[in-house]
């Protein structure tokens, strides 16, 4: 801003930050705002399901609480009458003080042919309309996730995230876990080291960097683990990302001119096309806009320090998204294309920020410890990242406004990537 003092610039930046915080504040429903949802404890209708019912109830509540699409009415306010089915529902008990619920979710679990099933219901208390009546069969955690996603879809029109998954680096392997940190399982160990996993936007593929050949190259596998393709260059190749149409973008030194540049290729590394050209520069961490597939965010030090840039998928129209000094890293485009999250800082203190792509406004989401490598939930309402605030790197999670921060791993975790 030529001719503007630093004080004036700070004064102008503050309202811009507050504008974005206000905008993001409408995405997450905070207590006292939005509709009120009562979630009753489900009832066992078969013997021996006590543990399953307890797990189901706990998972369902936690899923809907973290979804933050409604206010949850505290269970201490509920009527004492159990509600295992619609015939047991007395609307006046749920619409009056102290509950004052707009919606009520309830149901039962039963053992049917050796499998656990849940009959799940959601009613509009005021209109007495049945909104959901469904049956889910399987593991208690899974069927709770499925019903939570049904409720979120009904209330918002958007798919929920309770059945989504997160891949991350654990030691020298890649693991995959449920969105809430449970059900951790091994995915790949292409020794001696693997790094930087990235799901495709639809969750069908996972690309990552493997040092198996002695030179870092990219491996692409299906979500089930099958080998799809990858690169086999003789120069450092890293930072994979997959476009909505199935193209691979990455950073590599294959140009031989001493710089790391951004390339686009097929998933097997063929037909590689160079997008950036900076003499002895560093261009890394490309990330496709998953909404359009027509833009790529990336990190470049062409202006002196690493900053977030954006370019067309052809390589044209390269321009800075955020340029504010310090060092930026790990851009991550929200699935709806509205925001880019990234790491920013200096002198060893790095935090996660979110920038509005259209306006360039940004807000800081984290402040404890060092926080890096943000990744978005499939619904663009939550973020996962790595943090060392507990004394070692673990995978954490938060809402888009920075609230609700919680650890997902306890045995170490880095570089999360989130997908359907």
Coordinates of C-alpha atoms in Angstrom, one line a residue:
X1 CA 0.0 0.0 0.0
X2 CA 2.2 2.9 -1.2
X3 CA 2.1 6.0 1.0
X4 CA 0.3 4.2 3.9
X5 CA 1.9 4.0 7.3
X6 CA 2.4 0.7 9.1
X7 CA -0.1 1.8 11.7
X8 CA -2.7 2.6 9.1
X9 CA -2.1 -0.7 7.3
X10 CA -2.7 -2.6 10.6
X11 CA -5.9 -0.6 11.2
X12 CA -7.2 -1.5 7.8
X13 CA -6.2 -5.1 8.1
X14 CA -8.0 -5.6 11.4
X15 CA -11.6 -5.0 10.1
X16 CA -10.8 -7.2 7.1
X17 CA -9.8 -10.0 9.4
X18 CA -13.0 -9.4 11.4
X19 CA -15.1 -9.5 8.2
X20 CA -13.7 -13.0 7.4
X21 CA -14.1 -14.2 11.0
X22 CA -17.7 -13.1 10.9
X23 CA -18.2 -14.9 7.6
X24 CA -16.7 -18.1 8.9
X25 CA -18.7 -17.7 12.1
X26 CA -21.9 -18.4 10.1
X27 CA -20.5 -21.8 9.1
X28 CA -20.2 -23.4 12.5
X29 CA -23.3 -23.4 14.8
X30 CA -22.3 -22.3 18.3
X31 CA -24.4 -23.0 21.4
X32 CA -27.5 -20.8 21.5
X33 CA -27.6 -20.3 17.8
X34 CA -29.3 -22.4 15.1
X35 CA -31.9 -25.1 15.7
X36 CA -31.8 -27.3 18.9
X37 CA -31.4 -31.0 18.4
X38 CA -32.1 -33.5 21.2
X39 CA -30.3 -36.9 20.8
X40 CA -31.8 -39.5 23.2
X41 CA -30.0 -42.6 24.3
X42 CA -30.8 -45.5 22.0
X43 CA -32.3 -48.5 23.7
X44 CA -31.3 -52.2 23.5
X45 CA -34.1 -54.5 22.3
X46 CA -32.0 -57.6 22.5
X47 CA -30.0 -59.1 25.3
X48 CA -26.2 -58.7 25.4
X49 CA -26.1 -55.4 23.6
X50 CA -25.2 -53.2 26.5
X51 CA -21.6 -52.5 25.3
X52 CA -22.8 -52.0 21.7
X53 CA -25.5 -49.5 22.8
X54 CA -23.1 -47.6 25.0
X55 CA -20.6 -47.3 22.1
X56 CA -23.3 -46.3 19.7
X57 CA -24.7 -43.6 22.0
X58 CA -21.3 -42.1 22.7
X59 CA -20.2 -42.0 19.1
X60 CA -23.5 -40.6 17.8
X61 CA -23.4 -37.7 20.4
X62 CA -19.7 -37.0 19.6
X63 CA -20.3 -37.0 15.9
X64 CA -23.3 -34.6 16.0
X65 CA -21.5 -32.4 18.5
X66 CA -18.4 -32.0 16.3
X67 CA -20.6 -31.6 13.2
X68 CA -21.8 -28.3 14.7
X69 CA -24.8 -28.0 12.5
X70 CA -27.2 -27.5 15.4
X71 CA -27.2 -26.9 19.1
X72 CA -27.3 -30.1 21.1
X73 CA -29.7 -30.0 24.1
X74 CA -28.1 -31.4 27.2
X75 CA -29.3 -34.8 28.2
X76 CA -29.9 -33.7 31.8
X77 CA -32.9 -31.7 30.5
X78 CA -34.6 -34.7 28.8
X79 CA -37.8 -36.3 29.9
X80 CA -37.3 -39.5 31.9
X81 CA -39.5 -41.6 29.5
X82 CA -37.5 -43.8 27.1
X83 CA -38.0 -43.3 23.4
X84 CA -37.1 -46.5 21.4
X85 CA -39.7 -46.0 18.7
X86 CA -42.1 -43.4 17.2
X87 CA -45.0 -44.8 19.3
X88 CA -43.1 -43.8 22.5
X89 CA -42.6 -40.2 21.4
X90 CA -44.6 -37.5 23.2
X91 CA -44.0 -34.3 21.3
X92 CA -45.2 -32.0 24.2
X93 CA -42.4 -33.4 26.4
X94 CA -39.8 -32.3 23.9
X95 CA -41.2 -29.0 22.8
X96 CA -41.8 -27.5 26.2
X97 CA -39.3 -26.2 28.8
X98 CA -36.7 -27.1 29.7
X99 CA -35.9 -29.1 26.5
X100 CA -37.4 -26.8 23.8
X101 CA -36.0 -29.0 21.0
X102 CA -36.7 -28.3 17.4
X103 CA -35.7 -31.9 16.4
X104 CA -35.3 -35.2 18.3
X105 CA -33.3 -38.2 17.3
X106 CA -34.0 -41.6 18.9
X107 CA -34.2 -45.3 18.2
X108 CA -33.1 -48.8 19.3
X109 CA -30.5 -51.5 18.7
X110 CA -31.3 -55.1 18.2
X111 CA -29.6 -58.4 17.3
X112 CA -31.0 -59.7 14.0
X113 CA -29.5 -62.9 12.7
X114 CA -26.3 -62.5 14.6
X115 CA -25.8 -58.9 13.3
X116 CA -26.4 -55.6 15.2
X117 CA -29.0 -53.4 13.6
X118 CA -30.2 -49.9 14.6
X119 CA -33.6 -48.5 13.8
X120 CA -33.0 -44.8 13.7
X121 CA -35.5 -41.9 13.6
X122 CA -35.5 -38.1 13.4
X123 CA -38.6 -36.0 14.0
X124 CA -39.5 -32.3 13.7
X125 CA -40.9 -31.6 17.1
X126 CA -43.0 -28.6 16.1
X127 CA -44.6 -30.1 12.9
X128 CA -44.6 -33.6 14.3
X129 CA -43.2 -34.7 11.0
X130 CA -41.1 -37.8 10.6
X131 CA -37.9 -36.8 8.8
X132 CA -35.8 -39.9 9.0
X133 CA -36.8 -43.6 9.5
X134 CA -33.9 -45.9 8.5
X135 CA -32.2 -49.1 9.5
X136 CA -28.4 -49.5 9.7
X137 CA -26.6 -52.8 10.2
X138 CA -23.0 -53.5 11.2
X139 CA -20.4 -52.4 13.8
X140 CA -21.9 -50.0 16.4
X141 CA -19.3 -47.2 15.6
X142 CA -20.0 -47.4 11.9
X143 CA -23.8 -47.4 12.2
X144 CA -23.6 -44.4 14.5
X145 CA -21.4 -42.6 12.0
X146 CA -23.9 -43.4 9.2
X147 CA -26.9 -42.1 11.2
X148 CA -25.0 -39.0 12.2
X149 CA -24.3 -38.3 8.5
X150 CA -28.0 -38.8 7.7
X151 CA -29.0 -36.2 10.3
X152 CA -26.4 -33.7 9.0
X153 CA -27.6 -34.3 5.4
X154 CA -31.2 -33.7 6.4
X155 CA -30.5 -30.5 8.4
X156 CA -28.0 -28.9 6.0
X157 CA -28.4 -30.5 2.6
X158 CA -24.6 -31.4 2.7
X159 CA -23.0 -34.8 3.2
X160 CA -21.7 -35.4 6.7
X161 CA -18.1 -36.3 7.5
X162 CA -18.6 -39.0 10.1
X163 CA -17.9 -41.8 7.6
X164 CA -14.9 -39.9 6.1
X165 CA -11.3 -41.0 6.6
X166 CA -7.9 -39.4 7.2
X167 CA -4.5 -40.8 6.1
X168 CA -1.3 -39.6 7.8
X169 CA 2.4 -40.5 8.3
X170 CA 3.1 -42.6 11.4
X171 CA 6.8 -43.3 11.7
X172 CA 8.0 -44.6 8.4
X173 CA 4.6 -45.8 7.2
X174 CA 1.2 -44.4 6.1
X175 CA -1.9 -45.2 8.2
X176 CA -5.5 -44.5 7.6
X177 CA -8.1 -43.9 10.4
X178 CA -11.7 -42.8 10.8
X179 CA -12.3 -39.1 10.9
X180 CA -12.4 -39.2 14.7
X181 CA -9.1 -41.0 15.2
X182 CA -10.5 -44.5 15.7
X183 CA -9.8 -47.6 13.7
X184 CA -6.2 -46.8 12.8
X185 CA -4.8 -49.3 10.3
X186 CA -1.7 -49.6 8.1
X187 CA -1.9 -48.5 4.5
X188 CA 1.6 -48.5 3.0
X189 CA 5.2 -49.1 4.1
X190 CA 7.3 -48.7 0.9
X191 CA 10.5 -48.4 3.0
X192 CA 12.8 -47.0 4.1
X193 CA 10.6 -43.9 4.3
X194 CA 7.3 -42.5 3.0
X195 CA 6.0 -39.0 3.3
X196 CA 3.4 -36.4 2.2
X197 CA 0.3 -38.5 1.5
X198 CA -2.5 -36.8 -0.4
X199 CA -6.0 -38.2 -1.2
X200 CA -7.6 -37.4 -4.5
X201 CA -10.7 -35.2 -4.1
X202 CA -13.1 -38.2 -4.4
X203 CA -11.0 -40.3 -2.0
X204 CA -10.4 -43.0 -4.7
X205 CA -6.7 -42.6 -4.8
X206 CA -3.8 -41.8 -2.4
X207 CA -0.5 -40.4 -3.7
X208 CA 2.6 -40.2 -1.5
X209 CA 6.4 -39.9 -1.7
X210 CA 8.5 -43.1 -1.3
X211 CA 12.2 -43.4 -0.9
X212 CA 12.3 -47.0 -1.8
X213 CA 14.5 -46.5 -4.9
X214 CA 16.9 -44.3 -3.0
X215 CA 15.5 -41.2 -4.8
X216 CA 12.2 -39.7 -3.6
X217 CA 9.5 -40.5 -6.1
X218 CA 5.7 -40.5 -6.1
X219 CA 3.5 -43.6 -5.7
X220 CA -0.2 -43.6 -6.4
X221 CA -2.4 -46.3 -5.0
X222 CA -6.2 -47.0 -4.9
X223 CA -8.0 -46.4 -1.6
X224 CA -7.9 -50.2 -1.2
X225 CA -4.1 -50.2 -1.5
X226 CA -3.7 -51.4 -5.1
X227 CA -0.8 -49.9 -7.1
X228 CA -2.1 -47.4 -9.7
X229 CA 1.1 -45.7 -10.9
X230 CA 3.7 -43.1 -9.9
X231 CA 6.9 -41.4 -11.1
X232 CA 10.4 -42.9 -11.6
X233 CA 12.6 -39.9 -12.2
X234 CA 16.3 -39.7 -11.2
X235 CA 15.8 -36.4 -9.3
X236 CA 14.0 -35.5 -6.2
X237 CA 10.2 -35.6 -6.8
X238 CA 7.8 -34.7 -4.1
X239 CA 4.6 -32.9 -3.0
X240 CA 2.0 -34.9 -5.0
X241 CA -1.6 -33.8 -5.5
X242 CA -4.4 -35.3 -7.7
X243 CA -6.9 -33.2 -9.7
X244 CA -10.6 -33.9 -9.9
X245 CA -10.1 -35.3 -13.4
X246 CA -7.2 -37.6 -12.3
X247 CA -4.1 -35.7 -13.2
X248 CA -1.0 -35.7 -11.0
X249 CA 0.8 -32.4 -10.0
X250 CA 4.1 -32.5 -8.2
X251 CA 7.3 -30.7 -7.5
X252 CA 10.6 -32.0 -9.0
X253 CA 14.1 -31.1 -9.9
X254 CA 14.0 -33.1 -13.1
X255 CA 14.6 -29.9 -15.2
X256 CA 18.3 -30.1 -14.2
X257 CA 18.7 -26.4 -13.8
X258 CA 19.0 -26.4 -10.0
X259 CA 15.4 -25.4 -9.3
X260 CA 12.4 -27.2 -7.9
X261 CA 9.5 -26.7 -10.3
X262 CA 5.8 -27.7 -10.6
X263 CA 4.8 -30.3 -13.1
X264 CA 1.6 -32.0 -14.2
X265 CA 1.4 -35.5 -15.6
X266 CA -0.7 -38.6 -15.8
X267 CA -1.0 -40.7 -12.7
X268 CA 1.9 -42.9 -13.9
X269 CA 4.2 -39.9 -14.4
X270 CA 3.9 -39.9 -18.2
X271 CA 3.5 -36.8 -20.3
X272 CA 5.0 -34.6 -17.6
X273 CA 4.5 -30.9 -18.4
X274 CA 6.4 -28.1 -16.6
X275 CA 4.3 -25.2 -15.3
X276 CA 6.8 -23.0 -13.4
X277 CA 10.2 -21.6 -14.4
X278 CA 12.3 -19.8 -11.8
X279 CA 16.0 -19.9 -12.0
X280 CA 17.4 -21.8 -9.0
X281 CA 14.1 -21.2 -7.2
X282 CA 11.9 -23.4 -5.1
X283 CA 8.3 -24.1 -6.2
X284 CA 6.7 -26.8 -4.1
X285 CA 3.5 -28.1 -2.5
X286 CA 1.1 -27.7 -5.4
X287 CA -2.6 -28.2 -4.5
X288 CA -5.4 -28.3 -7.1
X289 CA -8.6 -26.4 -6.5
X290 CA -10.9 -29.5 -6.0
X291 CA -14.0 -27.6 -6.9
X292 CA -13.0 -26.5 -10.4
X293 CA -9.7 -28.4 -11.2
X294 CA -8.7 -25.2 -13.1
X295 CA -6.3 -23.6 -10.5
X296 CA -3.3 -24.7 -8.5
X297 CA -2.1 -23.1 -5.3
X298 CA 1.6 -23.6 -4.5
X299 CA 4.6 -22.3 -2.5
X300 CA 7.3 -20.2 -4.2
X301 CA 10.3 -18.3 -3.0
X302 CA 10.6 -16.3 -6.2
X303 CA 10.1 -13.0 -4.3
X304 CA 12.7 -13.9 -1.6
X305 CA 10.7 -15.9 1.0
X306 CA 8.3 -18.8 0.6
X307 CA 4.8 -17.4 -0.1
X308 CA 1.4 -18.8 -1.3
X309 CA 0.9 -18.4 -5.1
X310 CA -1.9 -19.4 -7.4
X311 CA -1.8 -20.2 -11.1
X312 CA -4.1 -21.6 -13.7
X313 CA -3.8 -25.3 -14.3
X314 CA -2.0 -24.5 -17.6
X315 CA 0.7 -22.6 -15.7
X316 CA -0.6 -19.2 -16.8
X317 CA -1.5 -16.3 -14.6
X318 CA 0.9 -17.0 -11.8
X319 CA 0.3 -14.5 -8.9
X320 CA 0.7 -14.3 -5.2
X321 CA -2.4 -15.1 -3.1
X322 CA -0.9 -13.9 0.2
X323 CA 2.4 -11.9 0.4
X324 CA 3.1 -10.6 3.9
X325 CA 6.7 -11.5 4.7
X326 CA 7.7 -14.4 6.9
X327 CA 7.4 -17.9 5.5
X328 CA 4.4 -19.8 4.2
X329 CA 4.1 -23.5 3.6
X330 CA 1.6 -26.3 2.9
X331 CA -1.3 -24.6 1.1
X332 CA -4.6 -26.6 1.1
X333 CA -7.6 -25.7 -0.9
X334 CA -11.1 -26.2 0.7
X335 CA -13.3 -28.6 -1.3
X336 CA -15.8 -25.8 -2.0
X337 CA -13.0 -23.6 -3.5
X338 CA -13.6 -20.7 -1.2
X339 CA -10.6 -20.8 1.1
X340 CA -7.0 -21.8 1.2
X341 CA -5.5 -22.9 4.5
X342 CA -1.7 -22.8 4.9
X343 CA 1.1 -22.7 7.5
X344 CA 2.7 -19.3 8.2
X345 CA 5.3 -18.0 10.5
X346 CA 9.0 -17.6 11.2
X347 CA 11.7 -18.1 13.8
X348 CA 10.4 -21.6 14.5
X349 CA 6.8 -20.5 15.3
X350 CA 4.4 -21.7 12.7
X351 CA 0.6 -21.5 12.8
X352 CA -2.3 -22.5 10.6
X353 CA -4.1 -19.6 8.8
X354 CA -7.1 -19.6 6.5
X355 CA -7.4 -17.1 3.6
X356 CA -10.4 -16.2 1.6
X357 CA -9.4 -16.7 -2.1
X358 CA -11.6 -13.9 -3.4
X359 CA -10.7 -11.1 -1.0
X360 CA -7.3 -12.2 0.3
X361 CA -8.5 -11.7 3.9
X362 CA -7.1 -14.2 6.4
X363 CA -7.5 -15.4 10.0
X364 CA -5.3 -17.4 12.3
X365 CA -6.7 -20.7 13.6
X366 CA -4.0 -22.0 15.9
X367 CA -1.7 -20.5 18.6
X368 CA -0.5 -23.3 20.8
X369 CA 2.8 -25.0 19.9
X370 CA 3.8 -25.4 16.3
X371 CA 1.0 -26.3 13.8
X372 CA 1.5 -27.3 10.2
X373 CA 0.2 -29.2 7.2
X374 CA -3.6 -28.3 7.2
X375 CA -6.1 -30.4 5.3
X376 CA -9.8 -29.8 4.8
X377 CA -12.8 -32.0 5.7
X378 CA -14.9 -33.0 2.7
X379 CA -17.6 -30.5 3.7
X380 CA -15.2 -27.6 3.9
X381 CA -16.3 -26.9 7.6
X382 CA -13.4 -28.5 9.5
X383 CA -9.6 -28.8 9.3
X384 CA -7.0 -31.4 10.4
X385 CA -3.3 -30.5 10.9
X386 CA -0.2 -31.7 12.7
X387 CA 0.8 -30.1 16.0
X388 CA 3.6 -30.5 18.5
X389 CA 1.8 -28.8 21.4
X390 CA 1.7 -32.1 23.4
X391 CA 5.5 -32.5 23.1
X392 CA 5.6 -34.5 19.8
X393 CA 3.9 -34.4 16.5
X394 CA 0.3 -35.6 16.5
X395 CA -2.7 -35.2 14.2
X396 CA -5.2 -32.7 15.4
X397 CA -8.6 -31.4 14.2
X398 CA -10.6 -28.2 14.5
X399 CA -13.6 -26.3 13.1
X400 CA -13.0 -23.8 10.4
X401 CA -13.2 -21.0 13.0
X402 CA -10.5 -22.5 15.1
X403 CA -12.8 -23.8 17.8
X404 CA -13.2 -27.4 18.9
X405 CA -9.5 -28.4 18.7
X406 CA -8.8 -32.0 19.6
X407 CA -6.1 -34.6 19.2
X408 CA -6.8 -37.6 17.0
X409 CA -3.6 -39.6 17.4
X410 CA -1.6 -40.4 20.6
X411 CA 1.3 -42.4 19.2
X412 CA 2.6 -39.8 16.8
X413 CA 1.3 -38.5 13.5
X414 CA 2.1 -36.0 10.7
X415 CA 0.9 -34.8 7.3
X416 CA -2.8 -35.6 7.5
X417 CA -4.9 -35.7 4.4
X418 CA -8.7 -35.9 4.6
X419 CA -11.2 -37.5 2.1
X420 CA -14.7 -39.0 1.8

